[in-house]
Amino acid sequence: KAGVTQTPRYLIKTRGQQVTLSCSPISGHRSVSWYQQTPGQGLQFLFEYFSETQRNKGNFPGRFSGRQFSNSRSEMNVSTLELGDSALYLCASSLGQDKGYTFGSGTRLTVV
Amino acid sequence: AQSVTQLGSHVSVSEGALVLLRCNYSSSVPPYLFWYVQYPNQGLQLLLKYTTGATLVKGINGFEAEFKKSETSFHLTKPSAHMSDAAEYFCAVSDRSNDYTLSFGAGTTVTVRA
């Protein structure tokens, strides 16, 4: 059974650019969540999607957005990149809230 | 919103010794509780979870945790540390009052001495 797949694994972008990250959940999982992990702030919740609808959103600026497709695959986009956006972005999928989340290996974004 | 506190950002244990990682949470309602492990340059792997039922939960790799409602704690233990247990461990709480959003503790890095 394939796990959660995130692409790309590594990205280097310049300040002011935009970036799109992709996440393919485990087959059958309809809930997809995104987290940002940095040494200073730890793991912070970005947003959650369920059946193509954003169900919850964390406390991030509007530059961070996401979407989910009918096959449950999800993308997140960050516009007008800032140096502080450098982080490991983790995607997680779940069958239900009491089942726990399965995480992907993450996308390491570096903004220069 | 949930608050999750992991006591000790770094723990060092000898191989074969007990591993004890502490986690306390703040919640007005019983939450779902999780422990995750993260190896370098990897995502998070679920070790164990508590949702309902038995308060002593056994997970993978010999880890277990006990939910103590009166102490709002969910400490993680392993009787005998192995070198492969060196990693970062995160306690997480699912907030039932906020659509079950996961809130994470700051993490505890475990090193294992030979």
PDB file of C-alpha atoms in Angstrom:
ATOM      1  CA  LYS A   1       0.000   0.000   0.000  1.00  0.00           C
ATOM      2  CA  ALA A   2       1.546   3.283  -1.117  1.00  0.00           C
ATOM      3  CA  GLY A   3       2.059   5.930   1.531  1.00  0.00           C
ATOM      4  CA  VAL A   4       1.601   9.670   1.300  1.00  0.00           C
ATOM      5  CA  THR A   5       3.662  11.017  -1.581  1.00  0.00           C
ATOM      6  CA  GLN A   6       4.935  14.578  -1.656  1.00  0.00           C
ATOM      7  CA  THR A   7       6.656  16.182  -4.591  1.00  0.00           C
ATOM      8  CA  PRO A   8       9.132  17.620  -5.012  1.00  0.00           C
ATOM      9  CA  ARG A   9      11.357  16.625  -2.087  1.00  0.00           C
ATOM     10  CA  TYR A  10      13.519  19.704  -2.331  1.00  0.00           C
ATOM     11  CA  LEU A  11      12.975  23.181  -3.769  1.00  0.00           C
ATOM     12  CA  ILE A  12      15.046  26.323  -3.913  1.00  0.00           C
ATOM     13  CA  LYS A  13      13.205  29.512  -4.786  1.00  0.00           C
ATOM     14  CA  THR A  14      13.998  33.203  -4.825  1.00  0.00           C
ATOM     15  CA  ARG A  15      12.230  35.804  -2.709  1.00  0.00           C
ATOM     16  CA  GLY A  16       9.136  37.089  -4.429  1.00  0.00           C
ATOM     17  CA  GLN A  17       8.526  33.953  -6.480  1.00  0.00           C
ATOM     18  CA  GLN A  18       5.651  31.587  -5.953  1.00  0.00           C
ATOM     19  CA  VAL A  19       5.721  27.836  -5.420  1.00  0.00           C
ATOM     20  CA  THR A  20       3.308  24.918  -5.654  1.00  0.00           C
ATOM     21  CA  LEU A  21       3.732  21.758  -3.638  1.00  0.00           C
ATOM     22  CA  SER A  22       1.905  18.522  -4.333  1.00  0.00           C
ATOM     23  CA  CYS A  23       0.582  15.770  -2.098  1.00  0.00           C
ATOM     24  CA  SER A  24      -0.964  12.425  -3.048  1.00  0.00           C
ATOM     25  CA  PRO A  25      -2.718  10.832  -0.063  1.00  0.00           C
ATOM     26  CA  ILE A  26      -3.093   7.165   0.700  1.00  0.00           C
ATOM     27  CA  SER A  27      -5.749   5.611  -1.484  1.00  0.00           C
ATOM     28  CA  GLY A  28      -9.140   5.975   0.192  1.00  0.00           C
ATOM     29  CA  HIS A  29      -8.098   8.814   2.485  1.00  0.00           C
ATOM     30  CA  ARG A  30     -10.274  11.856   1.866  1.00  0.00           C
ATOM     31  CA  SER A  31      -8.785  14.142   4.483  1.00  0.00           C
ATOM     32  CA  VAL A  32      -5.529  15.927   3.676  1.00  0.00           C
ATOM     33  CA  SER A  33      -3.771  18.338   6.021  1.00  0.00           C
ATOM     34  CA  TRP A  34      -0.710  20.518   5.565  1.00  0.00           C
ATOM     35  CA  TYR A  35       1.817  21.528   8.197  1.00  0.00           C
ATOM     36  CA  GLN A  36       4.826  23.803   8.217  1.00  0.00           C
ATOM     37  CA  GLN A  37       7.820  22.714  10.282  1.00  0.00           C
ATOM     38  CA  THR A  38      10.605  25.123  11.240  1.00  0.00           C
ATOM     39  CA  PRO A  39      13.239  24.967  13.986  1.00  0.00           C
ATOM     40  CA  GLY A  40      11.879  28.087  15.625  1.00  0.00           C
ATOM     41  CA  GLN A  41       8.126  27.558  15.424  1.00  0.00           C
ATOM     42  CA  GLY A  42       7.917  23.781  15.344  1.00  0.00           C
ATOM     43  CA  LEU A  43       4.971  22.124  13.622  1.00  0.00           C
ATOM     44  CA  GLN A  44       2.217  24.523  12.680  1.00  0.00           C
ATOM     45  CA  PHE A  45      -1.093  23.665  11.061  1.00  0.00           C
ATOM     46  CA  LEU A  46      -1.745  25.295   7.704  1.00  0.00           C
ATOM     47  CA  PHE A  47      -5.058  23.870   6.473  1.00  0.00           C
ATOM     48  CA  GLU A  48      -7.135  20.758   6.057  1.00  0.00           C
ATOM     49  CA  TYR A  49      -9.175  19.623   3.100  1.00  0.00           C
ATOM     50  CA  PHE A  50     -11.922  17.038   2.995  1.00  0.00           C
ATOM     51  CA  SER A  51     -13.765  16.099  -0.167  1.00  0.00           C
ATOM     52  CA  GLU A  52     -12.399  19.136  -2.039  1.00  0.00           C
ATOM     53  CA  THR A  53     -13.535  21.567   0.676  1.00  0.00           C
ATOM     54  CA  GLN A  54     -11.295  23.449   3.057  1.00  0.00           C
ATOM     55  CA  ARG A  55     -12.507  22.297   6.444  1.00  0.00           C
ATOM     56  CA  ASN A  56     -10.088  24.190   8.647  1.00  0.00           C
ATOM     57  CA  LYS A  57      -7.391  26.811   8.340  1.00  0.00           C
ATOM     58  CA  GLY A  58      -4.472  27.763  10.540  1.00  0.00           C
ATOM     59  CA  ASN A  59      -3.147  31.191  11.331  1.00  0.00           C
ATOM     60  CA  PHE A  60      -1.135  31.892   8.192  1.00  0.00           C
ATOM     61  CA  PRO A  61      -1.293  34.865   5.817  1.00  0.00           C
ATOM     62  CA  GLY A  62      -3.338  34.738   2.651  1.00  0.00           C
ATOM     63  CA  ARG A  63      -0.170  34.074   0.633  1.00  0.00           C
ATOM     64  CA  PHE A  64      -0.617  30.459   1.693  1.00  0.00           C
ATOM     65  CA  SER A  65      -3.417  28.685  -0.124  1.00  0.00           C
ATOM     66  CA  GLY A  66      -4.382  25.195  -1.066  1.00  0.00           C
ATOM     67  CA  ARG A  67      -6.845  23.052  -2.868  1.00  0.00           C
ATOM     68  CA  GLN A  68      -7.941  19.469  -3.168  1.00  0.00           C
ATOM     69  CA  PHE A  69      -8.955  17.653  -6.304  1.00  0.00           C
ATOM     70  CA  SER A  70     -11.677  15.067  -6.812  1.00  0.00           C
ATOM     71  CA  ASN A  71      -9.128  12.247  -6.505  1.00  0.00           C
ATOM     72  CA  SER A  72      -8.133  13.662  -3.065  1.00  0.00           C
ATOM     73  CA  ARG A  73      -4.743  14.842  -4.279  1.00  0.00           C
ATOM     74  CA  SER A  74      -3.894  18.209  -2.820  1.00  0.00           C
ATOM     75  CA  GLU A  75      -1.705  21.138  -3.687  1.00  0.00           C
ATOM     76  CA  MET A  76      -0.567  24.065  -1.640  1.00  0.00           C
ATOM     77  CA  ASN A  77       0.660  27.315  -3.069  1.00  0.00           C
ATOM     78  CA  VAL A  78       2.749  30.037  -1.530  1.00  0.00           C
ATOM     79  CA  SER A  79       2.914  33.347  -3.359  1.00  0.00           C
ATOM     80  CA  THR A  80       5.395  36.178  -2.965  1.00  0.00           C
ATOM     81  CA  LEU A  81       7.863  34.018  -1.091  1.00  0.00           C
ATOM     82  CA  GLU A  82       9.703  35.421   1.896  1.00  0.00           C
ATOM     83  CA  LEU A  83      12.902  34.178   3.507  1.00  0.00           C
ATOM     84  CA  GLY A  84      10.858  33.103   6.523  1.00  0.00           C
ATOM     85  CA  ASP A  85       8.880  30.668   4.395  1.00  0.00           C
ATOM     86  CA  SER A  86      11.903  28.372   4.304  1.00  0.00           C
ATOM     87  CA  ALA A  87      10.686  25.232   6.015  1.00  0.00           C
ATOM     88  CA  LEU A  88       9.789  21.590   5.729  1.00  0.00           C
ATOM     89  CA  TYR A  89       6.204  21.349   4.484  1.00  0.00           C
ATOM     90  CA  LEU A  90       4.458  18.172   5.520  1.00  0.00           C
ATOM     91  CA  CYS A  91       1.296  16.709   4.141  1.00  0.00           C
ATOM     92  CA  ALA A  92      -0.775  14.168   6.042  1.00  0.00           C
ATOM     93  CA  SER A  93      -3.801  12.108   5.119  1.00  0.00           C
ATOM     94  CA  SER A  94      -6.352  10.357   7.263  1.00  0.00           C
ATOM     95  CA  LEU A  95      -9.367   8.056   7.157  1.00  0.00           C
ATOM     96  CA  GLY A  96     -10.918   9.822  10.136  1.00  0.00           C
ATOM     97  CA  GLN A  97     -10.070  11.986  13.109  1.00  0.00           C
ATOM     98  CA  ASP A  98      -9.688   9.049  15.470  1.00  0.00           C
ATOM     99  CA  LYS A  99      -7.452   7.124  13.087  1.00  0.00           C
ATOM    100  CA  GLY A 100      -4.427   9.375  13.249  1.00  0.00           C
ATOM    101  CA  TYR A 101      -2.679  10.955  10.324  1.00  0.00           C
ATOM    102  CA  THR A 102      -0.121   9.396   7.993  1.00  0.00           C
ATOM    103  CA  PHE A 103       2.549  11.861   6.984  1.00  0.00           C
ATOM    104  CA  GLY A 104       4.562  12.163   3.834  1.00  0.00           C
ATOM    105  CA  SER A 105       8.317  12.731   3.818  1.00  0.00           C
ATOM    106  CA  GLY A 106       7.818  16.417   3.207  1.00  0.00           C
ATOM    107  CA  THR A 107       9.038  19.057   0.798  1.00  0.00           C
ATOM    108  CA  ARG A 108      12.056  21.040   1.956  1.00  0.00           C
ATOM    109  CA  LEU A 109      11.607  24.593   0.665  1.00  0.00           C
ATOM    110  CA  THR A 110      14.533  26.991   0.789  1.00  0.00           C
ATOM    111  CA  VAL A 111      13.945  30.638  -0.105  1.00  0.00           C
ATOM    112  CA  VAL A 112      17.049  32.635  -1.006  1.00  0.00           C
TER     113      VAL A 112
ATOM    114  CA  ALA B   1      -7.132  25.978  21.230  1.00  0.00           C
ATOM    115  CA  GLN B   2      -5.205  23.075  22.591  1.00  0.00           C
ATOM    116  CA  SER B   3      -1.846  23.519  24.295  1.00  0.00           C
ATOM    117  CA  VAL B   4       0.662  20.686  24.337  1.00  0.00           C
ATOM    118  CA  THR B   5       3.729  20.737  26.560  1.00  0.00           C
ATOM    119  CA  GLN B   6       6.595  18.329  26.222  1.00  0.00           C
ATOM    120  CA  LEU B   7       8.930  18.522  29.185  1.00  0.00           C
ATOM    121  CA  GLY B   8      12.542  18.471  28.109  1.00  0.00           C
ATOM    122  CA  SER B   9      13.673  19.306  24.597  1.00  0.00           C
ATOM    123  CA  HIS B  10      16.519  16.796  24.821  1.00  0.00           C
ATOM    124  CA  VAL B  11      16.744  13.453  26.581  1.00  0.00           C
ATOM    125  CA  SER B  12      19.823  11.266  26.676  1.00  0.00           C
ATOM    126  CA  VAL B  13      19.586   7.632  27.744  1.00  0.00           C
ATOM    127  CA  SER B  14      21.917   4.664  27.801  1.00  0.00           C
ATOM    128  CA  GLU B  15      21.207   1.719  25.572  1.00  0.00           C
ATOM    129  CA  GLY B  16      18.991  -0.670  27.522  1.00  0.00           C
ATOM    130  CA  ALA B  17      17.723   2.003  29.899  1.00  0.00           C
ATOM    131  CA  LEU B  18      14.157   3.226  30.302  1.00  0.00           C
ATOM    132  CA  VAL B  19      12.951   5.913  27.931  1.00  0.00           C
ATOM    133  CA  LEU B  20      10.399   8.325  29.424  1.00  0.00           C
ATOM    134  CA  LEU B  21       9.081  11.278  27.452  1.00  0.00           C
ATOM    135  CA  ARG B  22       6.572  13.547  29.115  1.00  0.00           C
ATOM    136  CA  CYS B  23       3.552  15.182  27.534  1.00  0.00           C
ATOM    137  CA  ASN B  24       0.877  17.314  29.139  1.00  0.00           C
ATOM    138  CA  TYR B  25      -2.018  18.990  27.414  1.00  0.00           C
ATOM    139  CA  SER B  26      -4.681  21.525  28.181  1.00  0.00           C
ATOM    140  CA  SER B  27      -8.192  20.665  27.159  1.00  0.00           C
ATOM    141  CA  SER B  28     -11.705  21.178  28.380  1.00  0.00           C
ATOM    142  CA  VAL B  29     -12.863  17.955  26.770  1.00  0.00           C
ATOM    143  CA  PRO B  30     -11.079  14.612  26.439  1.00  0.00           C
ATOM    144  CA  PRO B  31      -8.989  14.826  23.297  1.00  0.00           C
ATOM    145  CA  TYR B  32      -7.523  12.284  20.960  1.00  0.00           C
ATOM    146  CA  LEU B  33      -3.833  11.856  21.776  1.00  0.00           C
ATOM    147  CA  PHE B  34      -0.949  10.769  19.576  1.00  0.00           C
ATOM    148  CA  TRP B  35       2.793  10.221  19.655  1.00  0.00           C
ATOM    149  CA  TYR B  36       4.811  10.579  16.485  1.00  0.00           C
ATOM    150  CA  VAL B  37       8.490   9.956  15.767  1.00  0.00           C
ATOM    151  CA  GLN B  38      10.579  11.786  13.207  1.00  0.00           C
ATOM    152  CA  TYR B  39      13.921  10.614  11.872  1.00  0.00           C
ATOM    153  CA  PRO B  40      16.251  13.089  10.123  1.00  0.00           C
ATOM    154  CA  ASN B  41      14.958  14.300   6.770  1.00  0.00           C
ATOM    155  CA  GLN B  42      11.794  12.257   7.128  1.00  0.00           C
ATOM    156  CA  GLY B  43       8.143  12.871   7.826  1.00  0.00           C
ATOM    157  CA  LEU B  44       6.372  11.863  11.019  1.00  0.00           C
ATOM    158  CA  GLN B  45       5.545   8.262  11.791  1.00  0.00           C
ATOM    159  CA  LEU B  46       2.677   7.391  14.107  1.00  0.00           C
ATOM    160  CA  LEU B  47       3.890   5.469  17.176  1.00  0.00           C
ATOM    161  CA  LEU B  48       0.588   5.087  18.982  1.00  0.00           C
ATOM    162  CA  LYS B  49      -2.729   6.782  19.665  1.00  0.00           C
ATOM    163  CA  TYR B  50      -5.404   7.044  22.307  1.00  0.00           C
ATOM    164  CA  THR B  51      -8.985   7.735  21.301  1.00  0.00           C
ATOM    165  CA  THR B  52     -11.259   5.834  23.646  1.00  0.00           C
ATOM    166  CA  GLY B  53     -11.191   2.715  25.783  1.00  0.00           C
ATOM    167  CA  ALA B  54      -8.129   1.333  27.551  1.00  0.00           C
ATOM    168  CA  THR B  55      -5.944   4.127  28.864  1.00  0.00           C
ATOM    169  CA  LEU B  56      -2.699   2.161  28.465  1.00  0.00           C
ATOM    170  CA  VAL B  57      -1.896   2.095  24.788  1.00  0.00           C
ATOM    171  CA  LYS B  58       0.766  -0.029  23.134  1.00  0.00           C
ATOM    172  CA  GLY B  59       2.413   1.093  19.941  1.00  0.00           C
ATOM    173  CA  ILE B  60       5.115   0.084  17.531  1.00  0.00           C
ATOM    174  CA  ASN B  61       8.764  -0.565  18.376  1.00  0.00           C
ATOM    175  CA  GLY B  62       7.980  -1.447  22.001  1.00  0.00           C
ATOM    176  CA  PHE B  63       6.614   1.972  22.977  1.00  0.00           C
ATOM    177  CA  GLU B  64       3.569   2.494  25.141  1.00  0.00           C
ATOM    178  CA  ALA B  65       1.762   5.452  26.690  1.00  0.00           C
ATOM    179  CA  GLU B  66      -0.826   5.944  29.372  1.00  0.00           C
ATOM    180  CA  PHE B  67      -3.625   8.488  29.257  1.00  0.00           C
ATOM    181  CA  LYS B  68      -4.178  10.000  32.696  1.00  0.00           C
ATOM    182  CA  LYS B  69      -7.176  12.287  32.578  1.00  0.00           C
ATOM    183  CA  SER B  70      -6.722  13.606  36.112  1.00  0.00           C
ATOM    184  CA  GLU B  71      -3.171  14.669  35.300  1.00  0.00           C
ATOM    185  CA  THR B  72      -3.930  15.685  31.670  1.00  0.00           C
ATOM    186  CA  SER B  73      -0.885  13.669  30.693  1.00  0.00           C
ATOM    187  CA  PHE B  74       0.071  11.169  28.018  1.00  0.00           C
ATOM    188  CA  HIS B  75       3.659  10.151  28.780  1.00  0.00           C
ATOM    189  CA  LEU B  76       5.524   7.852  26.402  1.00  0.00           C
ATOM    190  CA  THR B  77       7.727   5.041  27.695  1.00  0.00           C
ATOM    191  CA  LYS B  78       9.901   2.222  26.438  1.00  0.00           C
ATOM    192  CA  PRO B  79      11.459  -0.185  28.936  1.00  0.00           C
ATOM    193  CA  SER B  80      14.745  -0.685  27.111  1.00  0.00           C
ATOM    194  CA  ALA B  81      16.238   1.855  24.705  1.00  0.00           C
ATOM    195  CA  HIS B  82      17.813   0.777  21.464  1.00  0.00           C
ATOM    196  CA  MET B  83      20.235   2.753  19.336  1.00  0.00           C
ATOM    197  CA  SER B  84      17.579   2.934  16.626  1.00  0.00           C
ATOM    198  CA  ASP B  85      15.317   4.905  18.998  1.00  0.00           C
ATOM    199  CA  ALA B  86      17.466   8.017  18.503  1.00  0.00           C
ATOM    200  CA  ALA B  87      15.060  10.469  16.873  1.00  0.00           C
ATOM    201  CA  GLU B  88      12.735  13.369  17.627  1.00  0.00           C
ATOM    202  CA  TYR B  89       9.417  12.583  19.276  1.00  0.00           C
ATOM    203  CA  PHE B  90       6.269  14.674  19.104  1.00  0.00           C
ATOM    204  CA  CYS B  91       3.181  14.517  21.236  1.00  0.00           C
ATOM    205  CA  ALA B  92       0.025  15.679  19.462  1.00  0.00           C
ATOM    206  CA  VAL B  93      -3.503  16.409  20.569  1.00  0.00           C
ATOM    207  CA  SER B  94      -6.572  16.409  18.406  1.00  0.00           C
ATOM    208  CA  ASP B  95      -8.816  19.277  19.317  1.00  0.00           C
ATOM    209  CA  ARG B  96     -12.435  18.131  19.262  1.00  0.00           C
ATOM    210  CA  SER B  97     -13.591  21.719  19.716  1.00  0.00           C
ATOM    211  CA  ASN B  98     -11.710  22.819  16.598  1.00  0.00           C
ATOM    212  CA  ASP B  99     -12.633  20.235  13.990  1.00  0.00           C
ATOM    213  CA  TYR B 100     -10.007  17.841  15.338  1.00  0.00           C
ATOM    214  CA  THR B 101      -7.034  19.939  14.252  1.00  0.00           C
ATOM    215  CA  LEU B 102      -3.771  18.423  15.435  1.00  0.00           C
ATOM    216  CA  SER B 103      -1.736  20.553  17.836  1.00  0.00           C
ATOM    217  CA  PHE B 104       1.852  19.448  18.368  1.00  0.00           C
ATOM    218  CA  GLY B 105       4.252  19.800  21.218  1.00  0.00           C
ATOM    219  CA  ALA B 106       7.679  21.306  20.589  1.00  0.00           C
ATOM    220  CA  GLY B 107       9.285  17.882  20.361  1.00  0.00           C
ATOM    221  CA  THR B 108      11.862  15.952  22.369  1.00  0.00           C
ATOM    222  CA  THR B 109      15.103  14.791  20.795  1.00  0.00           C
ATOM    223  CA  VAL B 110      16.291  11.464  22.131  1.00  0.00           C
ATOM    224  CA  THR B 111      19.914  10.400  21.955  1.00  0.00           C
ATOM    225  CA  VAL B 112      20.979   6.903  22.932  1.00  0.00           C
ATOM    226  CA  ARG B 113      24.428   6.289  24.403  1.00  0.00           C
ATOM    227  CA  ALA B 114      26.183   3.013  23.726  1.00  0.00           C
TER     228      ALA B 114
END
